[in-house]
PDB file of C-alpha atoms in Angstrom:
ATOM      1  CA  LEU H   1      -0.081  -0.136   0.358  1.00  0.00           C
ATOM      2  CA  GLN H   2       3.334   2.336   0.732  1.00  0.00           C
ATOM      3  CA  LYS H   3       4.670   1.922  -2.050  1.00  0.00           C
ATOM      4  CA  SER H   4       1.554   2.508  -4.418  1.00  0.00           C
ATOM      5  CA  LEU H   5       1.052   5.698  -2.453  1.00  0.00           C
ATOM      6  CA  ASN H   6       4.242   6.734  -2.295  1.00  0.00           C
ATOM      7  CA  GLU H   7       3.808   6.362  -6.191  1.00  0.00           C
ATOM      8  CA  THR H   8       0.924   8.679  -6.696  1.00  0.00           C
ATOM      9  CA  PHE H   9       1.946  11.624  -5.062  1.00  0.00           C
ATOM     10  CA  GLY H  10       3.787  13.402  -7.311  1.00  0.00           C
ATOM     11  CA  ALA H  11       6.732  15.254  -7.285  1.00  0.00           C
ATOM     12  CA  ASP H  12       5.294  19.012  -7.257  1.00  0.00           C
ATOM     13  CA  LYS H  13       5.047  21.418  -4.266  1.00  0.00           C
ATOM     14  CA  TYR H  14       2.024  19.451  -2.591  1.00  0.00           C
ATOM     15  CA  SER H  15       3.242  16.106  -2.817  1.00  0.00           C
ATOM     16  CA  ARG H  16       4.350  15.883   0.628  1.00  0.00           C
ATOM     17  CA  ALA H  17       1.167  17.810   1.859  1.00  0.00           C
ATOM     18  CA  ARG H  18      -1.014  15.121  -0.040  1.00  0.00           C
ATOM     19  CA  LYS H  19       1.181  12.422   1.000  1.00  0.00           C
ATOM     20  CA  GLU H  20       0.581  13.416   4.705  1.00  0.00           C
ATOM     21  CA  VAL H  21      -3.176  13.786   4.497  1.00  0.00           C
ATOM     22  CA  LEU H  22      -3.629  10.457   2.647  1.00  0.00           C
ATOM     23  CA  THR H  23      -1.505   8.636   4.944  1.00  0.00           C
ATOM     24  CA  TYR H  24      -3.521   9.954   7.741  1.00  0.00           C
ATOM     25  CA  MET H  25      -6.703   9.153   6.089  1.00  0.00           C
ATOM     26  CA  PHE H  26      -6.016   5.800   5.631  1.00  0.00           C
ATOM     27  CA  SER H  27      -4.598   4.976   9.022  1.00  0.00           C
ATOM     28  CA  ARG H  28      -7.721   6.637  10.704  1.00  0.00           C
ATOM     29  CA  PRO H  29      -9.893   3.640  10.341  1.00  0.00           C
ATOM     30  CA  MET H  30      -7.350   1.422  12.833  1.00  0.00           C
ATOM     31  CA  GLN H  31      -8.945   0.376  15.897  1.00  0.00           C
ATOM     32  CA  MET H  32      -7.181   2.660  18.707  1.00  0.00           C
ATOM     33  CA  ALA H  33      -5.583   0.815  21.517  1.00  0.00           C
ATOM     34  CA  LEU H  34      -7.541   0.650  24.678  1.00  0.00           C
ATOM     35  CA  TYR H  35      -6.175   0.866  28.658  1.00  0.00           C
ATOM     36  CA  PHE H  36      -7.510  -1.778  30.684  1.00  0.00           C
ATOM     37  CA  CYS H  37      -6.767  -3.676  33.980  1.00  0.00           C
ATOM     38  CA  THR H  38      -6.272  -7.193  32.793  1.00  0.00           C
ATOM     39  CA  GLY H  39      -7.417  -8.196  36.918  1.00  0.00           C
ATOM     40  CA  VAL H  40     -10.889  -7.400  35.625  1.00  0.00           C
ATOM     41  CA  LEU H  41     -10.857  -8.760  32.615  1.00  0.00           C
ATOM     42  CA  GLU H  42     -11.949 -12.892  32.071  1.00  0.00           C
ATOM     43  CA  ASP H  43     -11.338 -13.168  28.902  1.00  0.00           C
ATOM     44  CA  GLU H  44      -7.380 -13.526  28.123  1.00  0.00           C
ATOM     45  CA  THR H  45      -8.173 -13.706  24.509  1.00  0.00           C
ATOM     46  CA  LEU H  46      -8.842  -9.977  25.029  1.00  0.00           C
ATOM     47  CA  PHE H  47      -5.084  -9.256  26.034  1.00  0.00           C
ATOM     48  CA  ARG H  48      -3.630 -10.377  22.668  1.00  0.00           C
ATOM     49  CA  HIS H  49      -2.360  -8.301  20.285  1.00  0.00           C
ATOM     50  CA  TYR H  50      -3.542  -8.788  16.604  1.00  0.00           C
ATOM     51  CA  ALA H  51      -0.660  -7.085  14.619  1.00  0.00           C
ATOM     52  CA  LEU H  52       1.790  -8.513  16.314  1.00  0.00           C
ATOM     53  CA  ASN H  53       0.235 -11.852  16.729  1.00  0.00           C
ATOM     54  CA  VAL H  54       1.149 -12.111  20.061  1.00  0.00           C
ATOM     55  CA  PRO H  55      -1.042 -13.800  23.282  1.00  0.00           C
ATOM     56  CA  PHE H  56       0.116 -11.328  25.807  1.00  0.00           C
ATOM     57  CA  TYR H  57       1.089  -7.836  25.032  1.00  0.00           C
ATOM     58  CA  THR H  58       1.635  -4.241  26.996  1.00  0.00           C
ATOM     59  CA  HIS H  59       2.596  -1.177  26.033  1.00  0.00           C
ATOM     60  CA  PHE H  60       4.046   1.693  27.710  1.00  0.00           C
ATOM     61  CA  THR H  61       6.402   4.279  26.953  1.00  0.00           C
ATOM     62  CA  SER H  62       8.417   7.025  29.036  1.00  0.00           C
ATOM     63  CA  PRO H  63       6.271   7.930  32.660  1.00  0.00           C
ATOM     64  CA  ILE H  64       6.690  11.706  31.715  1.00  0.00           C
ATOM     65  CA  ARG H  65       3.750  11.377  29.055  1.00  0.00           C
ATOM     66  CA  ARG H  66       0.562   9.705  30.280  1.00  0.00           C
ATOM     67  CA  TYR H  67      -0.564   9.030  33.299  1.00  0.00           C
ATOM     68  CA  ALA H  68      -1.481   5.272  32.068  1.00  0.00           C
ATOM     69  CA  ASP H  69       2.144   4.965  31.913  1.00  0.00           C
ATOM     70  CA  ILE H  70       3.123   5.843  34.649  1.00  0.00           C
ATOM     71  CA  VAL H  71       0.698   3.568  36.663  1.00  0.00           C
ATOM     72  CA  VAL H  72       2.211   0.421  33.731  1.00  0.00           C
ATOM     73  CA  HIS H  73       5.835   1.521  35.357  1.00  0.00           C
ATOM     74  CA  ARG H  74       4.837   1.258  38.827  1.00  0.00           C
ATOM     75  CA  LEU H  75       2.808  -1.683  38.197  1.00  0.00           C
ATOM     76  CA  LEU H  76       5.981  -3.175  36.212  1.00  0.00           C
ATOM     77  CA  SER H  77       8.255  -2.212  39.005  1.00  0.00           C
ATOM     78  CA  ALA H  78       5.799  -3.476  41.711  1.00  0.00           C
ATOM     79  CA  SER H  79       5.657  -7.205  39.976  1.00  0.00           C
ATOM     80  CA  LEU H  80       9.783  -7.282  39.863  1.00  0.00           C
ATOM     81  CA  GLY H  81      10.087  -6.431  43.525  1.00  0.00           C
ATOM     82  CA  VAL H  82      11.787  -3.112  43.107  1.00  0.00           C
ATOM     83  CA  SER H  83       9.408  -1.547  44.537  1.00  0.00           C
ATOM     84  CA  SER H  84       6.669  -1.893  46.822  1.00  0.00           C
ATOM     85  CA  PRO H  85       3.013  -2.840  45.661  1.00  0.00           C
ATOM     86  CA  ILE H  86       0.489   0.360  44.140  1.00  0.00           C
ATOM     87  CA  ARG H  87      -2.040   0.712  47.056  1.00  0.00           C
ATOM     88  CA  MET H  88      -5.372   0.495  44.117  1.00  0.00           C
ATOM     89  CA  GLU H  89      -7.627  -2.090  43.906  1.00  0.00           C
ATOM     90  CA  LYS H  90      -8.170  -3.376  40.597  1.00  0.00           C
ATOM     91  CA  GLU H  91     -11.540  -1.974  40.188  1.00  0.00           C
ATOM     92  CA  ASP H  92      -9.759   1.593  40.949  1.00  0.00           C
ATOM     93  CA  ILE H  93      -6.983   0.662  38.162  1.00  0.00           C
ATOM     94  CA  GLN H  94      -9.651  -0.203  35.522  1.00  0.00           C
ATOM     95  CA  ARG H  95     -11.700   3.072  36.764  1.00  0.00           C
ATOM     96  CA  GLN H  96      -8.528   4.953  36.182  1.00  0.00           C
ATOM     97  CA  ALA H  97      -8.097   3.098  32.389  1.00  0.00           C
ATOM     98  CA  GLU H  98     -11.432   3.943  31.285  1.00  0.00           C
ATOM     99  CA  HIS H  99     -10.495   7.672  32.581  1.00  0.00           C
ATOM    100  CA  CYS H 100      -7.653   7.978  30.054  1.00  0.00           C
ATOM    101  CA  ASN H 101      -9.323   5.897  27.513  1.00  0.00           C
ATOM    102  CA  ASP H 102     -12.291   8.556  27.630  1.00  0.00           C
ATOM    103  CA  ARG H 103      -9.560  11.558  27.619  1.00  0.00           C
ATOM    104  CA  LYS H 104      -7.324   9.629  24.613  1.00  0.00           C
ATOM    105  CA  MET H 105     -10.428   9.406  22.363  1.00  0.00           C
ATOM    106  CA  ALA H 106     -11.468  13.286  23.070  1.00  0.00           C
ATOM    107  CA  SER H 107      -8.082  14.287  22.374  1.00  0.00           C
ATOM    108  CA  LYS H 108      -8.036  12.100  19.217  1.00  0.00           C
ATOM    109  CA  ARG H 109     -11.596  13.429  17.889  1.00  0.00           C
ATOM    110  CA  VAL H 110      -9.926  17.010  18.211  1.00  0.00           C
ATOM    111  CA  GLN H 111      -7.019  15.897  16.560  1.00  0.00           C
ATOM    112  CA  GLU H 112      -9.198  14.656  13.638  1.00  0.00           C
ATOM    113  CA  LEU H 113     -11.501  17.853  13.491  1.00  0.00           C
ATOM    114  CA  SER H 114      -8.560  20.204  13.534  1.00  0.00           C
ATOM    115  CA  ALA H 115      -7.017  17.722   9.897  1.00  0.00           C
ATOM    116  CA  ASP H 116     -10.753  17.949   8.782  1.00  0.00           C
ATOM    117  CA  LEU H 117     -10.377  21.689   9.066  1.00  0.00           C
ATOM    118  CA  PHE H 118      -7.015  21.988   7.892  1.00  0.00           C
ATOM    119  CA  PHE H 119      -8.016  19.626   4.640  1.00  0.00           C
ATOM    120  CA  SER H 120     -11.341  21.499   3.616  1.00  0.00           C
ATOM    121  CA  ILE H 121      -8.953  24.516   3.954  1.00  0.00           C
ATOM    122  CA  PHE H 122      -6.413  23.480   1.791  1.00  0.00           C
ATOM    123  CA  VAL H 123      -8.851  21.865  -1.154  1.00  0.00           C
ATOM    124  CA  ARG H 124     -10.678  25.073  -0.568  1.00  0.00           C
ATOM    125  CA  VAL H 125      -7.369  27.241  -1.766  1.00  0.00           C
ATOM    126  CA  ARG H 126      -6.498  24.700  -4.193  1.00  0.00           C
TER     127      ARG H 126
END
């Protein structure tokens, strides 16, 4: 897909903008990852990562970026015995995960609306 897209962008002054817009529009339908507490889910098939084809998967980035990543770092540290266990019940962790999902979805929606606005202006001007 990427190869065929690269061949259609052209080489004029708007080719980079077309590439960014189209790549974004093609990746939009992909399912967004969700945070959840494994302790509240009974179906372990929900823990898998479809694209990587692994049965158990967790993802986190630097803990300076998102609260969910801080929680994962703390849980991982406690599970390795490096720090004491966090004092949250699994239901509380799940509520935090749901809140993080809500904020992430709201942020994504604002980003999409902004991109739609930019694209509309771009098309109108051109």
